[in-house]
Amino acid sequence: MSDDWDIRTKLVHEGSRRSQYGEVSEAIFLTQGFVYPTAESAEARFEALGEDEFIYARYGNPTVRMFEDRMAAILGYEDAFGCASGMAAVNGALMALSKAGDRVVASRALFGSCLYVLENVLGRFGVEIVLVDGTDNAAWEAAITPETTLVFLESISNPTLEVIDLKHVCDLAHANGALVLVDDAMATPIFSYSKACGADLVIVSTTKHVDGQGRCLGGMIVGSRELIRGPIETYLKHTGGAMSPFHAWVQLKALETMDLRVRAQADGALAVAQALEGHPKVSRVSYPMLQSHPQHAVAMRQGESGGTVVAFEIAGGKEACFRFLNALKVFTISNNFADAKSIVTHPATTTHQRLPQDQKDILGISGGLVRLSVGLESQKDLIADLKAALELA
Ligand SMILES: *Cc1c(COP(=O)(O)O)cnc(C)c1O
């Protein structure tokens, strides 16, 4: 494996481990345990694990390890730990690194389950949680104090696609001795700029772009060897958030095509955003690569793409939205994103249904807001589908 390899080469080869059979395609080791040739070798392995040595799948597994090594390489970090889901990864990282009395500063535009872990789990154990408007640099400056231990944010928020000035936040956090954890679900592993901006840990819900075909849950915590094989692995191996070898294998093989898929989907998202902007039934389109996006300049400086999700508002609120959703023929109504199948979501009544109205208002999750996840279908068919359904909205 070579550090000089381009991402496309790493996605196909990095971290591969071959068994004595010399298989071409990465093997799936669907085993929870491992045998030892002698009692002495078992004792030695429990004392210290060598490279390519495993003792129990909750601690590590060869298929999961291939996936971890490949994910770490493509995101530019030393190591990674595979988890049962994106939320197992978020919860694992936050719990592993927090104790009573700590101060965690986070952007308020968070995925609902992440907000739950912060406020209802960490908060219950005496961790102070401070939420800020992630797009406001002055708010971060006021909130990140020397008492701050962790900073947590979504680089591009779900569902309204707010973009955070990540380098600014990382510099502030590091000047105050805090670690930065970035949830990179929306930015995608292909276009992630977390390493370039200085994030300490990246959390990826591999359920999204890595799988890309809506099959398996998975999550990955990526960072320095010291953090991953230190507090992160220690917490996760004892608390059971490990990834299934079968899911690791499905998603490891999916990495081979991820660059092709994500680039095609991101191209489609930009085309869809451009087609919707200015449409008489649409009051607002949110996509970071559009000049009208409030953080367009920051987004262009940080990233090569705005990702595969587009948010927009239909004039006419919930009723008009529902007519629009029900009229779509190519887009399917669901709540995942990053699938090869294009998906439409009405956040206010599904993914964000339980959010109090004042929070919805602050985050811009109105009755008219629609989230589109652009898949791999033809751009022509997708845009025609949207335009036809908008006629009926
Ligand atoms: C989907 C998602 C998660 C959770 O991932 P799962 O794999 O569904 O557990 C966390 N954060 C963000 C931003 C997400 O979109």
PDB file of C-alpha atoms in Angstrom, residues 84-320:
ATOM      1  CA  ALA A  84     -22.603  -1.344  14.258  1.00  0.00           C
ATOM      2  CA  SER A  85     -24.139   1.884  12.914  1.00  0.00           C
ATOM      3  CA  GLY A  86     -23.398   5.561  12.493  1.00  0.00           C
ATOM      4  CA  MET A  87     -25.061   6.197  15.841  1.00  0.00           C
ATOM      5  CA  ALA A  88     -22.992   3.482  17.569  1.00  0.00           C
ATOM      6  CA  ALA A  89     -19.975   5.398  16.269  1.00  0.00           C
ATOM      7  CA  VAL A  90     -21.257   8.820  17.415  1.00  0.00           C
ATOM      8  CA  ASN A  91     -22.275   7.480  20.829  1.00  0.00           C
ATOM      9  CA  GLY A  92     -19.059   5.457  21.179  1.00  0.00           C
ATOM     10  CA  ALA A  93     -16.775   8.376  20.367  1.00  0.00           C
ATOM     11  CA  LEU A  94     -18.635  10.843  22.593  1.00  0.00           C
ATOM     12  CA  MET A  95     -18.885   8.432  25.546  1.00  0.00           C
ATOM     13  CA  ALA A  96     -15.273   7.265  25.221  1.00  0.00           C
ATOM     14  CA  LEU A  97     -13.960  10.809  25.423  1.00  0.00           C
ATOM     15  CA  SER A  98     -16.259  12.398  28.039  1.00  0.00           C
ATOM     16  CA  LYS A  99     -16.532  12.477  31.804  1.00  0.00           C
ATOM     17  CA  ALA A 100     -18.658  14.405  34.330  1.00  0.00           C
ATOM     18  CA  GLY A 101     -17.768  18.082  34.451  1.00  0.00           C
ATOM     19  CA  ASP A 102     -16.603  18.265  30.815  1.00  0.00           C
ATOM     20  CA  ARG A 103     -17.913  20.940  28.464  1.00  0.00           C
ATOM     21  CA  VAL A 104     -18.969  19.913  24.955  1.00  0.00           C
ATOM     22  CA  VAL A 105     -19.719  22.611  22.392  1.00  0.00           C
ATOM     23  CA  ALA A 106     -21.782  21.534  19.376  1.00  0.00           C
ATOM     24  CA  SER A 107     -23.561  23.073  16.429  1.00  0.00           C
ATOM     25  CA  ARG A 108     -27.325  23.112  16.998  1.00  0.00           C
ATOM     26  CA  ALA A 109     -28.219  21.882  13.489  1.00  0.00           C
ATOM     27  CA  LEU A 110     -27.658  18.237  14.380  1.00  0.00           C
ATOM     28  CA  PHE A 111     -29.189  14.927  13.361  1.00  0.00           C
ATOM     29  CA  GLY A 112     -31.872  14.199  16.005  1.00  0.00           C
ATOM     30  CA  SER A 113     -30.189  11.093  17.420  1.00  0.00           C
ATOM     31  CA  CYS A 114     -26.894  12.969  17.835  1.00  0.00           C
ATOM     32  CA  LEU A 115     -28.747  15.666  19.758  1.00  0.00           C
ATOM     33  CA  TYR A 116     -30.268  12.936  21.945  1.00  0.00           C
ATOM     34  CA  VAL A 117     -26.846  11.459  22.773  1.00  0.00           C
ATOM     35  CA  LEU A 118     -25.493  14.887  23.683  1.00  0.00           C
ATOM     36  CA  GLU A 119     -28.393  16.231  25.717  1.00  0.00           C
ATOM     37  CA  ASN A 120     -30.069  13.111  27.103  1.00  0.00           C
ATOM     38  CA  VAL A 121     -27.096  10.778  27.546  1.00  0.00           C
ATOM     39  CA  LEU A 122     -24.003  12.912  28.180  1.00  0.00           C
ATOM     40  CA  GLY A 123     -26.181  15.559  29.843  1.00  0.00           C
ATOM     41  CA  ARG A 124     -27.532  12.944  32.269  1.00  0.00           C
ATOM     42  CA  PHE A 125     -23.989  12.126  33.377  1.00  0.00           C
ATOM     43  CA  GLY A 126     -23.017  15.695  34.170  1.00  0.00           C
ATOM     44  CA  VAL A 127     -21.467  16.832  30.909  1.00  0.00           C
ATOM     45  CA  GLU A 128     -22.277  20.450  30.061  1.00  0.00           C
ATOM     46  CA  ILE A 129     -23.665  20.777  26.521  1.00  0.00           C
ATOM     47  CA  VAL A 130     -23.507  24.137  24.757  1.00  0.00           C
ATOM     48  CA  LEU A 131     -25.279  24.460  21.396  1.00  0.00           C
ATOM     49  CA  VAL A 132     -24.393  27.235  18.950  1.00  0.00           C
ATOM     50  CA  ASP A 133     -25.444  28.426  15.515  1.00  0.00           C
ATOM     51  CA  GLY A 134     -22.756  26.562  13.563  1.00  0.00           C
ATOM     52  CA  THR A 135     -22.683  29.111  10.742  1.00  0.00           C
ATOM     53  CA  ASP A 136     -21.810  31.965  13.135  1.00  0.00           C
ATOM     54  CA  ASN A 137     -18.039  32.141  13.761  1.00  0.00           C
ATOM     55  CA  ALA A 138     -18.540  34.641  16.597  1.00  0.00           C
ATOM     56  CA  ALA A 139     -20.845  32.177  18.373  1.00  0.00           C
ATOM     57  CA  TRP A 140     -18.125  29.493  18.270  1.00  0.00           C
ATOM     58  CA  GLU A 141     -15.575  32.037  19.547  1.00  0.00           C
ATOM     59  CA  ALA A 142     -17.799  32.866  22.523  1.00  0.00           C
ATOM     60  CA  ALA A 143     -18.645  29.248  23.331  1.00  0.00           C
ATOM     61  CA  ILE A 144     -15.263  27.502  22.991  1.00  0.00           C
ATOM     62  CA  THR A 145     -13.556  28.288  26.303  1.00  0.00           C
ATOM     63  CA  PRO A 146     -10.491  26.682  27.942  1.00  0.00           C
ATOM     64  CA  GLU A 147     -12.945  24.447  29.865  1.00  0.00           C
ATOM     65  CA  THR A 148     -14.160  22.957  26.568  1.00  0.00           C
ATOM     66  CA  THR A 149     -13.047  19.356  26.061  1.00  0.00           C
ATOM     67  CA  LEU A 150     -14.859  18.400  22.841  1.00  0.00           C
ATOM     68  CA  VAL A 151     -16.363  20.142  19.850  1.00  0.00           C
ATOM     69  CA  PHE A 152     -18.931  18.202  17.837  1.00  0.00           C
ATOM     70  CA  LEU A 153     -20.508  19.233  14.542  1.00  0.00           C
ATOM     71  CA  GLU A 154     -21.884  18.139  11.213  1.00  0.00           C
ATOM     72  CA  SER A 155     -19.672  19.668   8.510  1.00  0.00           C
ATOM     73  CA  ILE A 156     -22.771  20.009   6.295  1.00  0.00           C
ATOM     74  CA  SER A 157     -26.011  19.806   8.262  1.00  0.00           C
ATOM     75  CA  ASN A 158     -29.008  17.600   7.654  1.00  0.00           C
ATOM     76  CA  PRO A 159     -31.553  18.525   6.294  1.00  0.00           C
ATOM     77  CA  THR A 160     -30.930  22.237   5.609  1.00  0.00           C
ATOM     78  CA  LEU A 161     -27.302  21.978   4.373  1.00  0.00           C
ATOM     79  CA  GLU A 162     -25.766  24.636   6.583  1.00  0.00           C
ATOM     80  CA  VAL A 163     -22.005  24.725   6.039  1.00  0.00           C
ATOM     81  CA  ILE A 164     -19.574  25.311   8.922  1.00  0.00           C
ATOM     82  CA  ASP A 165     -16.242  27.119   8.590  1.00  0.00           C
ATOM     83  CA  LEU A 166     -14.413  24.012   9.778  1.00  0.00           C
ATOM     84  CA  LYS A 167     -10.836  25.303   9.806  1.00  0.00           C
ATOM     85  CA  HIS A 168     -11.889  28.247  11.957  1.00  0.00           C
ATOM     86  CA  VAL A 169     -13.633  25.958  14.459  1.00  0.00           C
ATOM     87  CA  CYS A 170     -10.713  23.482  14.554  1.00  0.00           C
ATOM     88  CA  ASP A 171      -8.174  26.273  15.155  1.00  0.00           C
ATOM     89  CA  LEU A 172     -10.326  27.714  17.960  1.00  0.00           C
ATOM     90  CA  ALA A 173     -10.805  24.298  19.580  1.00  0.00           C
ATOM     91  CA  HIS A 174      -7.128  23.422  19.431  1.00  0.00           C
ATOM     92  CA  ALA A 175      -6.109  26.791  20.870  1.00  0.00           C
ATOM     93  CA  ASN A 176      -8.337  25.882  23.847  1.00  0.00           C
ATOM     94  CA  GLY A 177      -7.126  22.292  24.153  1.00  0.00           C
ATOM     95  CA  ALA A 178     -10.331  20.685  22.856  1.00  0.00           C
ATOM     96  CA  LEU A 179     -10.714  17.815  20.392  1.00  0.00           C
ATOM     97  CA  VAL A 180     -12.901  18.220  17.281  1.00  0.00           C
ATOM     98  CA  LEU A 181     -15.256  15.409  16.207  1.00  0.00           C
ATOM     99  CA  VAL A 182     -16.833  15.853  12.797  1.00  0.00           C
ATOM    100  CA  ASP A 183     -19.921  13.925  11.677  1.00  0.00           C
ATOM    101  CA  ASP A 184     -19.221  13.722   7.945  1.00  0.00           C
ATOM    102  CA  ALA A 185     -22.379  11.916   6.785  1.00  0.00           C
ATOM    103  CA  MET A 186     -23.515  14.662   4.415  1.00  0.00           C
ATOM    104  CA  ALA A 187     -20.074  15.820   3.223  1.00  0.00           C
ATOM    105  CA  THR A 188     -19.425  12.225   1.988  1.00  0.00           C
ATOM    106  CA  PRO A 189     -16.095  10.366   2.445  1.00  0.00           C
ATOM    107  CA  ILE A 190     -15.117  11.298  -1.124  1.00  0.00           C
ATOM    108  CA  PHE A 191     -15.378  15.059  -0.657  1.00  0.00           C
ATOM    109  CA  SER A 192     -14.518  15.177   3.070  1.00  0.00           C
ATOM    110  CA  TYR A 193     -12.197  18.053   3.984  1.00  0.00           C
ATOM    111  CA  SER A 194     -12.107  17.220   7.708  1.00  0.00           C
ATOM    112  CA  LYS A 195      -8.456  16.150   7.723  1.00  0.00           C
ATOM    113  CA  ALA A 196      -7.380  19.189   5.709  1.00  0.00           C
ATOM    114  CA  CYS A 197      -9.127  21.476   8.218  1.00  0.00           C
ATOM    115  CA  GLY A 198      -7.577  19.753  11.234  1.00  0.00           C
ATOM    116  CA  ALA A 199     -10.412  17.622  12.698  1.00  0.00           C
ATOM    117  CA  ASP A 200      -9.194  15.094  15.271  1.00  0.00           C
ATOM    118  CA  LEU A 201     -11.852  12.453  14.642  1.00  0.00           C
ATOM    119  CA  VAL A 202     -14.206  11.872  11.752  1.00  0.00           C
ATOM    120  CA  ILE A 203     -17.375   9.858  12.177  1.00  0.00           C
ATOM    121  CA  VAL A 204     -18.941   8.371   9.078  1.00  0.00           C
ATOM    122  CA  SER A 205     -22.326   6.685   8.920  1.00  0.00           C
ATOM    123  CA  THR A 206     -21.278   4.088   6.354  1.00  0.00           C
ATOM    124  CA  THR A 207     -24.991   3.303   5.978  1.00  0.00           C
ATOM    125  CA  LYS A 208     -25.047   6.309   3.623  1.00  0.00           C
ATOM    126  CA  HIS A 209     -22.566   6.852   0.765  1.00  0.00           C
ATOM    127  CA  VAL A 210     -20.261   3.933   1.589  1.00  0.00           C
ATOM    128  CA  ASP A 211     -22.983   1.323   1.260  1.00  0.00           C
ATOM    129  CA  GLY A 212     -24.703   3.482  -1.318  1.00  0.00           C
ATOM    130  CA  GLN A 213     -27.322   0.882  -2.059  1.00  0.00           C
ATOM    131  CA  GLY A 214     -29.367   1.039   1.119  1.00  0.00           C
ATOM    132  CA  ARG A 215     -28.478  -2.420   2.441  1.00  0.00           C
ATOM    133  CA  CYS A 216     -26.606  -2.401   5.753  1.00  0.00           C
ATOM    134  CA  LEU A 217     -26.105  -0.183   8.760  1.00  0.00           C
ATOM    135  CA  GLY A 218     -22.540   0.697   9.633  1.00  0.00           C
ATOM    136  CA  GLY A 219     -20.408   3.401  11.207  1.00  0.00           C
ATOM    137  CA  MET A 220     -16.723   4.252  11.373  1.00  0.00           C
ATOM    138  CA  ILE A 221     -14.704   6.377  13.784  1.00  0.00           C
ATOM    139  CA  VAL A 222     -11.537   7.578  12.056  1.00  0.00           C
ATOM    140  CA  GLY A 223      -8.540   9.341  13.596  1.00  0.00           C
ATOM    141  CA  SER A 224      -5.040   9.045  15.036  1.00  0.00           C
ATOM    142  CA  ARG A 225      -3.798   5.625  16.187  1.00  0.00           C
ATOM    143  CA  GLU A 226      -3.444   7.034  19.688  1.00  0.00           C
ATOM    144  CA  LEU A 227      -7.128   7.949  19.952  1.00  0.00           C
ATOM    145  CA  ILE A 228      -8.539   4.998  18.003  1.00  0.00           C
ATOM    146  CA  ARG A 229      -6.531   2.175  19.601  1.00  0.00           C
ATOM    147  CA  GLY A 230      -6.590   4.043  22.940  1.00  0.00           C
ATOM    148  CA  PRO A 231      -9.863   5.344  24.435  1.00  0.00           C
ATOM    149  CA  ILE A 232     -12.115   4.614  21.430  1.00  0.00           C
ATOM    150  CA  GLU A 233     -11.251   0.927  21.053  1.00  0.00           C
ATOM    151  CA  THR A 234     -11.198   0.389  24.814  1.00  0.00           C
ATOM    152  CA  TYR A 235     -14.706   1.809  25.228  1.00  0.00           C
ATOM    153  CA  LEU A 236     -16.190   0.075  22.195  1.00  0.00           C
ATOM    154  CA  LYS A 237     -14.709  -3.380  22.704  1.00  0.00           C
ATOM    155  CA  HIS A 238     -16.122  -3.536  26.218  1.00  0.00           C
ATOM    156  CA  THR A 239     -19.538  -2.029  25.454  1.00  0.00           C
ATOM    157  CA  GLY A 240     -20.420  -3.993  22.314  1.00  0.00           C
ATOM    158  CA  GLY A 241     -20.840  -1.490  19.504  1.00  0.00           C
ATOM    159  CA  ALA A 242     -18.665  -3.534  17.113  1.00  0.00           C
ATOM    160  CA  MET A 243     -19.491  -3.927  13.449  1.00  0.00           C
ATOM    161  CA  SER A 244     -20.771  -7.195  12.000  1.00  0.00           C
ATOM    162  CA  PRO A 245     -18.197  -8.837   9.669  1.00  0.00           C
ATOM    163  CA  PHE A 246     -20.966  -9.341   7.110  1.00  0.00           C
ATOM    164  CA  HIS A 247     -21.819  -5.639   7.053  1.00  0.00           C
ATOM    165  CA  ALA A 248     -18.109  -4.785   6.934  1.00  0.00           C
ATOM    166  CA  TRP A 249     -17.692  -7.049   3.915  1.00  0.00           C
ATOM    167  CA  VAL A 250     -20.685  -5.576   2.039  1.00  0.00           C
ATOM    168  CA  GLN A 251     -19.458  -2.044   2.652  1.00  0.00           C
ATOM    169  CA  LEU A 252     -15.757  -2.844   2.041  1.00  0.00           C
ATOM    170  CA  LYS A 253     -16.681  -4.143  -1.420  1.00  0.00           C
ATOM    171  CA  ALA A 254     -18.887  -1.071  -1.944  1.00  0.00           C
ATOM    172  CA  LEU A 255     -15.838   1.162  -1.474  1.00  0.00           C
ATOM    173  CA  GLU A 256     -14.488  -0.080  -4.819  1.00  0.00           C
ATOM    174  CA  THR A 257     -17.195   1.876  -6.668  1.00  0.00           C
ATOM    175  CA  MET A 258     -17.761   4.699  -4.177  1.00  0.00           C
ATOM    176  CA  ASP A 259     -15.805   7.385  -6.024  1.00  0.00           C
ATOM    177  CA  LEU A 260     -17.691   6.729  -9.268  1.00  0.00           C
ATOM    178  CA  ARG A 261     -21.069   6.633  -7.529  1.00  0.00           C
ATOM    179  CA  VAL A 262     -20.630   9.661  -5.287  1.00  0.00           C
ATOM    180  CA  ARG A 263     -19.240  11.864  -8.065  1.00  0.00           C
ATOM    181  CA  ALA A 264     -22.123  10.912 -10.367  1.00  0.00           C
ATOM    182  CA  GLN A 265     -24.662  11.550  -7.589  1.00  0.00           C
ATOM    183  CA  ALA A 266     -23.074  14.894  -6.681  1.00  0.00           C
ATOM    184  CA  ASP A 267     -23.163  15.959 -10.353  1.00  0.00           C
ATOM    185  CA  GLY A 268     -26.831  14.988 -10.369  1.00  0.00           C
ATOM    186  CA  ALA A 269     -27.495  16.949  -7.170  1.00  0.00           C
ATOM    187  CA  LEU A 270     -25.995  20.109  -8.670  1.00  0.00           C
ATOM    188  CA  ALA A 271     -28.034  19.665 -11.864  1.00  0.00           C
ATOM    189  CA  VAL A 272     -31.223  19.144  -9.825  1.00  0.00           C
ATOM    190  CA  ALA A 273     -30.474  22.189  -7.630  1.00  0.00           C
ATOM    191  CA  GLN A 274     -29.916  24.347 -10.719  1.00  0.00           C
ATOM    192  CA  ALA A 275     -33.108  23.061 -12.335  1.00  0.00           C
ATOM    193  CA  LEU A 276     -35.177  23.851  -9.224  1.00  0.00           C
ATOM    194  CA  GLU A 277     -33.755  27.321  -8.604  1.00  0.00           C
ATOM    195  CA  GLY A 278     -36.072  29.961  -9.983  1.00  0.00           C
ATOM    196  CA  HIS A 279     -38.982  27.519 -10.524  1.00  0.00           C
ATOM    197  CA  PRO A 280     -42.242  29.404  -9.796  1.00  0.00           C
ATOM    198  CA  LYS A 281     -43.433  26.797  -7.241  1.00  0.00           C
ATOM    199  CA  VAL A 282     -40.099  26.819  -5.366  1.00  0.00           C
ATOM    200  CA  SER A 283     -39.361  29.583  -2.879  1.00  0.00           C
ATOM    201  CA  ARG A 284     -35.799  28.580  -1.889  1.00  0.00           C
ATOM    202  CA  VAL A 285     -33.180  26.006  -2.908  1.00  0.00           C
ATOM    203  CA  SER A 286     -30.333  25.039  -0.598  1.00  0.00           C
ATOM    204  CA  TYR A 287     -27.233  23.457  -2.124  1.00  0.00           C
ATOM    205  CA  PRO A 288     -23.713  24.594  -1.142  1.00  0.00           C
ATOM    206  CA  MET A 289     -22.471  24.959  -4.722  1.00  0.00           C
ATOM    207  CA  LEU A 290     -25.245  27.421  -5.629  1.00  0.00           C
ATOM    208  CA  GLN A 291     -24.227  31.080  -5.421  1.00  0.00           C
ATOM    209  CA  SER A 292     -27.418  31.772  -3.476  1.00  0.00           C
ATOM    210  CA  HIS A 293     -26.327  29.501  -0.589  1.00  0.00           C
ATOM    211  CA  PRO A 294     -25.613  31.631   2.534  1.00  0.00           C
ATOM    212  CA  GLN A 295     -22.232  29.931   3.116  1.00  0.00           C
ATOM    213  CA  HIS A 296     -21.358  29.529  -0.570  1.00  0.00           C
ATOM    214  CA  ALA A 297     -17.907  31.154  -0.250  1.00  0.00           C
ATOM    215  CA  VAL A 298     -16.899  28.960   2.717  1.00  0.00           C
ATOM    216  CA  ALA A 299     -18.268  25.873   0.973  1.00  0.00           C
ATOM    217  CA  MET A 300     -16.279  26.591  -2.205  1.00  0.00           C
ATOM    218  CA  ARG A 301     -13.098  27.231  -0.215  1.00  0.00           C
ATOM    219  CA  GLN A 302     -13.418  23.999   1.766  1.00  0.00           C
ATOM    220  CA  GLY A 303     -14.875  21.437  -0.543  1.00  0.00           C
ATOM    221  CA  GLU A 304     -14.907  20.301  -4.098  1.00  0.00           C
ATOM    222  CA  SER A 305     -18.605  19.448  -4.035  1.00  0.00           C
ATOM    223  CA  GLY A 306     -21.789  20.114  -2.085  1.00  0.00           C
ATOM    224  CA  GLY A 307     -22.639  16.420  -1.725  1.00  0.00           C
ATOM    225  CA  THR A 308     -25.572  14.405  -2.979  1.00  0.00           C
ATOM    226  CA  VAL A 309     -28.461  16.002  -1.072  1.00  0.00           C
ATOM    227  CA  VAL A 310     -30.496  19.068  -2.056  1.00  0.00           C
ATOM    228  CA  ALA A 311     -33.055  20.834   0.152  1.00  0.00           C
ATOM    229  CA  PHE A 312     -35.735  23.156  -1.149  1.00  0.00           C
ATOM    230  CA  GLU A 313     -38.938  24.831  -0.077  1.00  0.00           C
ATOM    231  CA  ILE A 314     -42.236  24.576  -1.888  1.00  0.00           C
ATOM    232  CA  ALA A 315     -44.442  27.639  -1.690  1.00  0.00           C
ATOM    233  CA  GLY A 316     -47.731  26.366  -0.240  1.00  0.00           C
ATOM    234  CA  GLY A 317     -46.453  24.455   2.799  1.00  0.00           C
ATOM    235  CA  LYS A 318     -47.207  20.902   3.884  1.00  0.00           C
ATOM    236  CA  GLU A 319     -50.283  20.335   1.695  1.00  0.00           C
ATOM    237  CA  ALA A 320     -48.457  21.382  -1.463  1.00  0.00           C
TER     238      ALA A 320
END
